[in-house]
XYZ file of C-alpha atoms in Angstrom:
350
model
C 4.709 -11.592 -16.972
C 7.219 -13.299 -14.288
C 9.122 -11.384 -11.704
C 12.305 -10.315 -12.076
C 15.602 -10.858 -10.653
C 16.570 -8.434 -8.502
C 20.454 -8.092 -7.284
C 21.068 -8.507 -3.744
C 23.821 -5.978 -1.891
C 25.528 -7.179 1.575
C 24.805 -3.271 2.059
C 20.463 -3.849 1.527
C 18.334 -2.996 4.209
C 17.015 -6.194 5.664
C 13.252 -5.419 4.484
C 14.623 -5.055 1.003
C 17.000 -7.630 1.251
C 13.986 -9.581 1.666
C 11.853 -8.258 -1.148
C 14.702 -9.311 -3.613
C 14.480 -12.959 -2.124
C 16.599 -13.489 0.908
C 14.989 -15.120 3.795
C 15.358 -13.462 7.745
C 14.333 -15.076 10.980
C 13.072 -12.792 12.769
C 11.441 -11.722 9.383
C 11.507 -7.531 9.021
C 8.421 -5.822 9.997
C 6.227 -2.922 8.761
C 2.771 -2.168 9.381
C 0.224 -0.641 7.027
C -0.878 2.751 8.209
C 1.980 2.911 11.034
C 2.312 6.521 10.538
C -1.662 7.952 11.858
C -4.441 8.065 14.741
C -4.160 5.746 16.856
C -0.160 7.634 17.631
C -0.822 10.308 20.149
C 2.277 12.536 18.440
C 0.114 12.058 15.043
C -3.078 13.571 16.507
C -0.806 16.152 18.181
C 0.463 17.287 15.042
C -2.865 17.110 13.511
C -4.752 19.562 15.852
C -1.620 21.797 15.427
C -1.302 21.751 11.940
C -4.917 21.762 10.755
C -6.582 18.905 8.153
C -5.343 15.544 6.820
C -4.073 17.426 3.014
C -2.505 20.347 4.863
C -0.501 17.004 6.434
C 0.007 15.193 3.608
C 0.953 18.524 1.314
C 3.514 19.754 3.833
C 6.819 18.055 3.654
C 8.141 18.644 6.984
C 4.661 17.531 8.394
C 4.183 14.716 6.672
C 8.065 13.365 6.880
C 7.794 14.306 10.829
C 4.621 11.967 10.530
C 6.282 9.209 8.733
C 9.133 8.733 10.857
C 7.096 8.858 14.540
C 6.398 5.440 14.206
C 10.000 4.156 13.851
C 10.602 6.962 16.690
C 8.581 4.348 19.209
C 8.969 0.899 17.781
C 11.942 0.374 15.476
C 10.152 -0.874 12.294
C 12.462 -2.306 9.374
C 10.377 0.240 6.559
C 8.773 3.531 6.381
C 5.607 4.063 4.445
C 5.676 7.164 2.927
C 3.096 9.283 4.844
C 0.008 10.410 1.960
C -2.787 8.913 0.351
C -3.832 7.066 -2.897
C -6.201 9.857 -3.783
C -2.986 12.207 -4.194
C -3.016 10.619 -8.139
C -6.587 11.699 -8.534
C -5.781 15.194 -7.212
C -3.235 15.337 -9.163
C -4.742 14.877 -12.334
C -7.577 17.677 -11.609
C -10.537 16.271 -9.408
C -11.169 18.222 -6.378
C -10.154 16.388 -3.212
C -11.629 17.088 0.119
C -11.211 14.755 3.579
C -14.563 16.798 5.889
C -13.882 15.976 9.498
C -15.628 12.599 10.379
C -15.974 11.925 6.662
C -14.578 9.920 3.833
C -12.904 11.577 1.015
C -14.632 13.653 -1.520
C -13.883 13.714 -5.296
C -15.347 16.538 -7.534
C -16.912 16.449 -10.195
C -17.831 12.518 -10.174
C -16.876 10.772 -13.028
C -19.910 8.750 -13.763
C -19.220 8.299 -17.545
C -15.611 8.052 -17.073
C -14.642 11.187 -18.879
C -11.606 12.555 -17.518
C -10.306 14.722 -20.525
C -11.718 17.616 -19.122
C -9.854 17.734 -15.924
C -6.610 20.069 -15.417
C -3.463 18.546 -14.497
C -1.740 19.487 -11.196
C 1.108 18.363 -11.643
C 2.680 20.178 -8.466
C 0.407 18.072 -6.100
C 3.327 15.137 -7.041
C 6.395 17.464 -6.426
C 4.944 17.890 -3.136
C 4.996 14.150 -2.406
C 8.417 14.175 -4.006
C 9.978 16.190 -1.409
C 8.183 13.974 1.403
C 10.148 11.195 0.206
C 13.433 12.572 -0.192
C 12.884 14.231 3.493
C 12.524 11.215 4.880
C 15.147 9.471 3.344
C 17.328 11.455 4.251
C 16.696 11.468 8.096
C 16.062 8.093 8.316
C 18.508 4.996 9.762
C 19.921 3.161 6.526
C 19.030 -0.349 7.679
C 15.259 1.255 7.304
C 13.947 0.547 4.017
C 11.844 3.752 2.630
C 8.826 2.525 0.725
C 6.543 4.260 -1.553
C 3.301 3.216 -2.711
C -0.020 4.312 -4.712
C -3.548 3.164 -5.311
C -4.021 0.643 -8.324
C -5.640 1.787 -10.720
C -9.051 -0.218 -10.419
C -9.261 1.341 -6.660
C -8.275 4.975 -7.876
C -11.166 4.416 -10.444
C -13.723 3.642 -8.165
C -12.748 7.018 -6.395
C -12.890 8.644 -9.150
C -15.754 7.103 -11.254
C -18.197 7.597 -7.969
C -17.156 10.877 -6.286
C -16.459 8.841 -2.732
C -15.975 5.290 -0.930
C -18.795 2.845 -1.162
C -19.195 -0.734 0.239
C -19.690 -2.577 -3.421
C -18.539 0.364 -6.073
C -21.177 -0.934 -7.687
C -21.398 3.031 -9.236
C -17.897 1.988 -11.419
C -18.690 -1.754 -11.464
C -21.373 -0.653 -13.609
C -19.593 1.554 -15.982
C -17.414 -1.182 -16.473
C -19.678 -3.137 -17.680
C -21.759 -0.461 -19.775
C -19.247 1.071 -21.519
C -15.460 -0.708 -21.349
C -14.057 1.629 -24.012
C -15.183 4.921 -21.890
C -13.419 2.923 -18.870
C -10.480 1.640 -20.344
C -9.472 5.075 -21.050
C -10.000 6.390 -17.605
C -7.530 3.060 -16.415
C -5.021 4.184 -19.146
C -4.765 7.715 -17.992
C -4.290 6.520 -14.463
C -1.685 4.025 -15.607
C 0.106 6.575 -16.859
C 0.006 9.451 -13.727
C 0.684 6.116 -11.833
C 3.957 5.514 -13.294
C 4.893 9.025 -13.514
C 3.787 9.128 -9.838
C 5.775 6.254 -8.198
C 9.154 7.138 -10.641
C 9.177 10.986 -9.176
C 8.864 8.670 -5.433
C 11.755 6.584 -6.486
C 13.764 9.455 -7.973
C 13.541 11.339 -4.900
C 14.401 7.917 -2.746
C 11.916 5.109 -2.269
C 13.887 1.971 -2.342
C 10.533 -0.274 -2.822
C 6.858 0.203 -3.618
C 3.762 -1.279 -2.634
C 0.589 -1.080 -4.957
C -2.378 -0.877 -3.058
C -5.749 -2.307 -4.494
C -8.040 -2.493 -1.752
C -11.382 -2.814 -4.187
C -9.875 -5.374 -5.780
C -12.243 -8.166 -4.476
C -15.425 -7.061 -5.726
C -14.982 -8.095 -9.183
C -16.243 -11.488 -11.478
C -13.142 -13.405 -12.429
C -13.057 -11.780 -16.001
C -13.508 -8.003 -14.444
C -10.392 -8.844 -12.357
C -8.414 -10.211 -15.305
C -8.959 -6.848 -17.128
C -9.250 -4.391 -14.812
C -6.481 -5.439 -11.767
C -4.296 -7.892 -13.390
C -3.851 -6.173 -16.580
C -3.180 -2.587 -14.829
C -0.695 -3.607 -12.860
C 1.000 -5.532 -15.478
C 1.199 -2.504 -17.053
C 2.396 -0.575 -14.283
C 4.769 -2.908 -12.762
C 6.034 -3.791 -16.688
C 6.651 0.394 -17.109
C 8.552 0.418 -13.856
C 10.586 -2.193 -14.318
C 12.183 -0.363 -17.542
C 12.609 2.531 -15.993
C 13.905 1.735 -12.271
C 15.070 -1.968 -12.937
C 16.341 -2.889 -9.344
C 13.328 -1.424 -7.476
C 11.060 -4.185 -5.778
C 7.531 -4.002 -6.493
C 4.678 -5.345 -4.113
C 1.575 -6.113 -4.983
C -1.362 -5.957 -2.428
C -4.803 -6.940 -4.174
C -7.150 -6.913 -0.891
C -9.523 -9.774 -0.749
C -9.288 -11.758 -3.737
C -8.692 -15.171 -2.337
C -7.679 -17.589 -4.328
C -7.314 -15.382 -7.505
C -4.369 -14.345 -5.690
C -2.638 -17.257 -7.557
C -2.811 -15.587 -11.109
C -2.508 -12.189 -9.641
C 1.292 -13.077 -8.493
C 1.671 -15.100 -11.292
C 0.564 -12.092 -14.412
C 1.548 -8.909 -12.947
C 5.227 -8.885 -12.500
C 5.004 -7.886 -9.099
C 8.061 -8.968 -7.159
C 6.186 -9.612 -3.985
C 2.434 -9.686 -2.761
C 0.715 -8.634 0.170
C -1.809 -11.138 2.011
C -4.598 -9.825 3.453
C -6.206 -11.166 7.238
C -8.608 -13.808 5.170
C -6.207 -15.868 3.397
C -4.378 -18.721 5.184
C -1.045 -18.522 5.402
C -0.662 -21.941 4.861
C -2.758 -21.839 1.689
C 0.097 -19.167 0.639
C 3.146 -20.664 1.560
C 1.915 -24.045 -0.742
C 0.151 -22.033 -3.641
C 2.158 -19.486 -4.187
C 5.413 -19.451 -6.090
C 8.115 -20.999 -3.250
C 10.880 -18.261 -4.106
C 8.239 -15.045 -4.135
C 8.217 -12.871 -0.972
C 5.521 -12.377 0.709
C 4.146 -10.014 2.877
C 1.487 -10.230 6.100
C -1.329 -11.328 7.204
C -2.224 -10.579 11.158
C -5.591 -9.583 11.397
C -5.251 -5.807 12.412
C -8.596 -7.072 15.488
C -6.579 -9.422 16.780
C -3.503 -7.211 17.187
C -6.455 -4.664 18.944
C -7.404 -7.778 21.244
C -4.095 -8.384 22.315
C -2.510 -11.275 24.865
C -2.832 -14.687 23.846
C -4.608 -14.178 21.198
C -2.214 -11.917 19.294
C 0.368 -14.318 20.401
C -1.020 -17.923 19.078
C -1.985 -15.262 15.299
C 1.837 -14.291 15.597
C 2.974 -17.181 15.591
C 1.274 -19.315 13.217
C 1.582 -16.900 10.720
C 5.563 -16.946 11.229
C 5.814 -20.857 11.202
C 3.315 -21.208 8.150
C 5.539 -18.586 5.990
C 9.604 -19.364 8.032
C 10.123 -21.237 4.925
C 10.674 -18.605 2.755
C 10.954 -14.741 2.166
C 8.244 -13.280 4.402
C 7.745 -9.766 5.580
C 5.593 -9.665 9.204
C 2.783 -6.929 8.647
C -0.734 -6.893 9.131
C -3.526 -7.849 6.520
C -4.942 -4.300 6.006
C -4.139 -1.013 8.210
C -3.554 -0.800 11.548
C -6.712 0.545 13.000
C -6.993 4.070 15.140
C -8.322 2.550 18.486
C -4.996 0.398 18.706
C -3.571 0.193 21.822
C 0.285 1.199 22.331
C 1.317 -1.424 24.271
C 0.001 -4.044 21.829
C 1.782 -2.617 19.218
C 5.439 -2.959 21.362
C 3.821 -6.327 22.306
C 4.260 -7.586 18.874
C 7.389 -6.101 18.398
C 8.614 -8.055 21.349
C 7.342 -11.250 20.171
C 8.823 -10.454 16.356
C 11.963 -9.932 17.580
C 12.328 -13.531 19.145
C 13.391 -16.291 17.064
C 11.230 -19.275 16.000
């Protein structure tokens, strides 16, 4: 499945005007996790407010918390403040976040069975108002952007109970029984669509699917059970909201990346810190946008370093449509003045 044309407006956003396949210099910039811990006004909030669900489930909260970020350093998009777990939740597993832990699913899925879970459906309506919240406050030259797990990443949530380094606990299921799997992937397809539609109802203007797991699997696993997903996703979406951009970010898959852009229909993909820029801007197709990759330790280490990363990403990607970002999430012992330190520097011409 190919992208699809998207039509430009003089009135776009220039982060969407981008996504549909114009080129900027300075390129727009957003950062993945901008909105979280390493803001002072986030933790604030946090500590007033109580845990990271009470945020994320309370609209004022969590459009408050999406917005601080563009508050301090003028990004071109805002990420819609929640997690990828919310589609989980939403279709009946238990979701906890314990302080100093990872997230919690209940029960564990280990065979895949999910037909015994109730639907609550209200944990979506809740996002739902986030979105048109923040819409609605925010400067129309910002582009609002929704987003939600893919569904291989959401599975290995779900399958295990928790986060693990391999997900060797759905890997396995994968393998063992496909059927069992493929119907746990379907479901998710489904709440997935249904999910980012009730975002772009409400207001998102672009969406980002995240697959952060994406990396661990053989060549034929990732055919199956990334590509064909989010061709099915991105092919439902693009029926239903037909001028909404759709990125792709499949974390750590080198150069699979190549058939990822290629098969999914995404309209854009996200790099992550490992793969060259240069690599990208000759392998990938030359009219895609793309989105990235500074290595979220080297915008930590700041000064030169930053600087020289900064830059040869922008000259290895000037050549076509590029959004700056980094290659995962910003991380919570990031200093301020780095961050308004890039900003500087992104704000300069080539």
């Amino acid at each position: 499945m190919a992208n699809h044309p998207l039509p430009i407006s003089s009135n776009d956003p220039p982060l969407l005007a981008v996504l549909k396949g114009e080129r900027r210099d300075p390129p727009p910039v957003w950062l993945m996790r901008q909105a979280g811990r390493y803001l002072p006004e986030y933790r604030a909030l946090r500590a007033e407010k109580g845990g990271f669900l009470e945020l994320v489930y309370d609209s004022d909260s969590a459009a408050e918390i999406t917005i601080q970020p563009l508050r301090r350093f003028g990004m071109d998009g805002a990420i819609l403040f929640s997690d990828i777990l919310i589609v989980p939740h939403a279709m009946g597993q238990g979701l906890t976040f314990g302080p100093g832990e990872g997230p919690q699913l209940t029960p564990p899925l280990y065979d895949g069975n999910c037909s015994t879970l109730i639907a609550k459906p209200e944990y979506l309506a809740k996002i739902y108002e986030t979105v048109a919240k923040v819409r609605a406050a925010i400067d129309p030259k910002v582009t609002m952007l929704g987003f939600a797990g893919s569904p291989w990443t959401v599975a290995t949530y779900m399958v295990a109970g928790h986060g693990s380094k391999d997900q060797a606990e759905t890997r396995r299921l994968a393998y063992k029984d496909p059927q069992a799997f493929q119907a746990l992937i379907d479901r998710i397809i489904d709440v997935t669509v249904e999910y980012l539609s009730g975002q772009i109802q409400a207001g998102a203007q672009a969406i980002q699917l995240f697959d952060s797991w994406a990396g661990t699997l053989s060549p034929a696993q990732f055919e199956r059970w990334v590509i064909a997903p989010n061709a099915a996703i991105t092919g439902k979406l693009m029926v239903l909201h037909p001028d909404v951009p759709i990125i792709g970010f499949p974390k750590g898959v080198g150069a699979k990346l190549v058939a990822y852009a290629a098969e999914t229909g995404v309209d854009a993909v996200g790099l992550d810190e490992t793969i060259d820029p240069d690599w990208a801007a000759a392998n990938l197709p030359a009219d895609m946008p793309v989105q990235g990759n500074l290595d979220p330790l080297a915008l930590i280490a700041g000064g030169e370093a930053l600087g020289q990363a900064v830059t040869r990403i922008r000259r290895a990607l000037n050549n076509r449509p590029h959004i700056f970002n980094l290659g995962h999430g910003i991380l919570q012992d990031t200093p301020i003045a780095h961050v308004e330190y890039l900003f500087d520097l992104l704000r300069k011409p080539l």
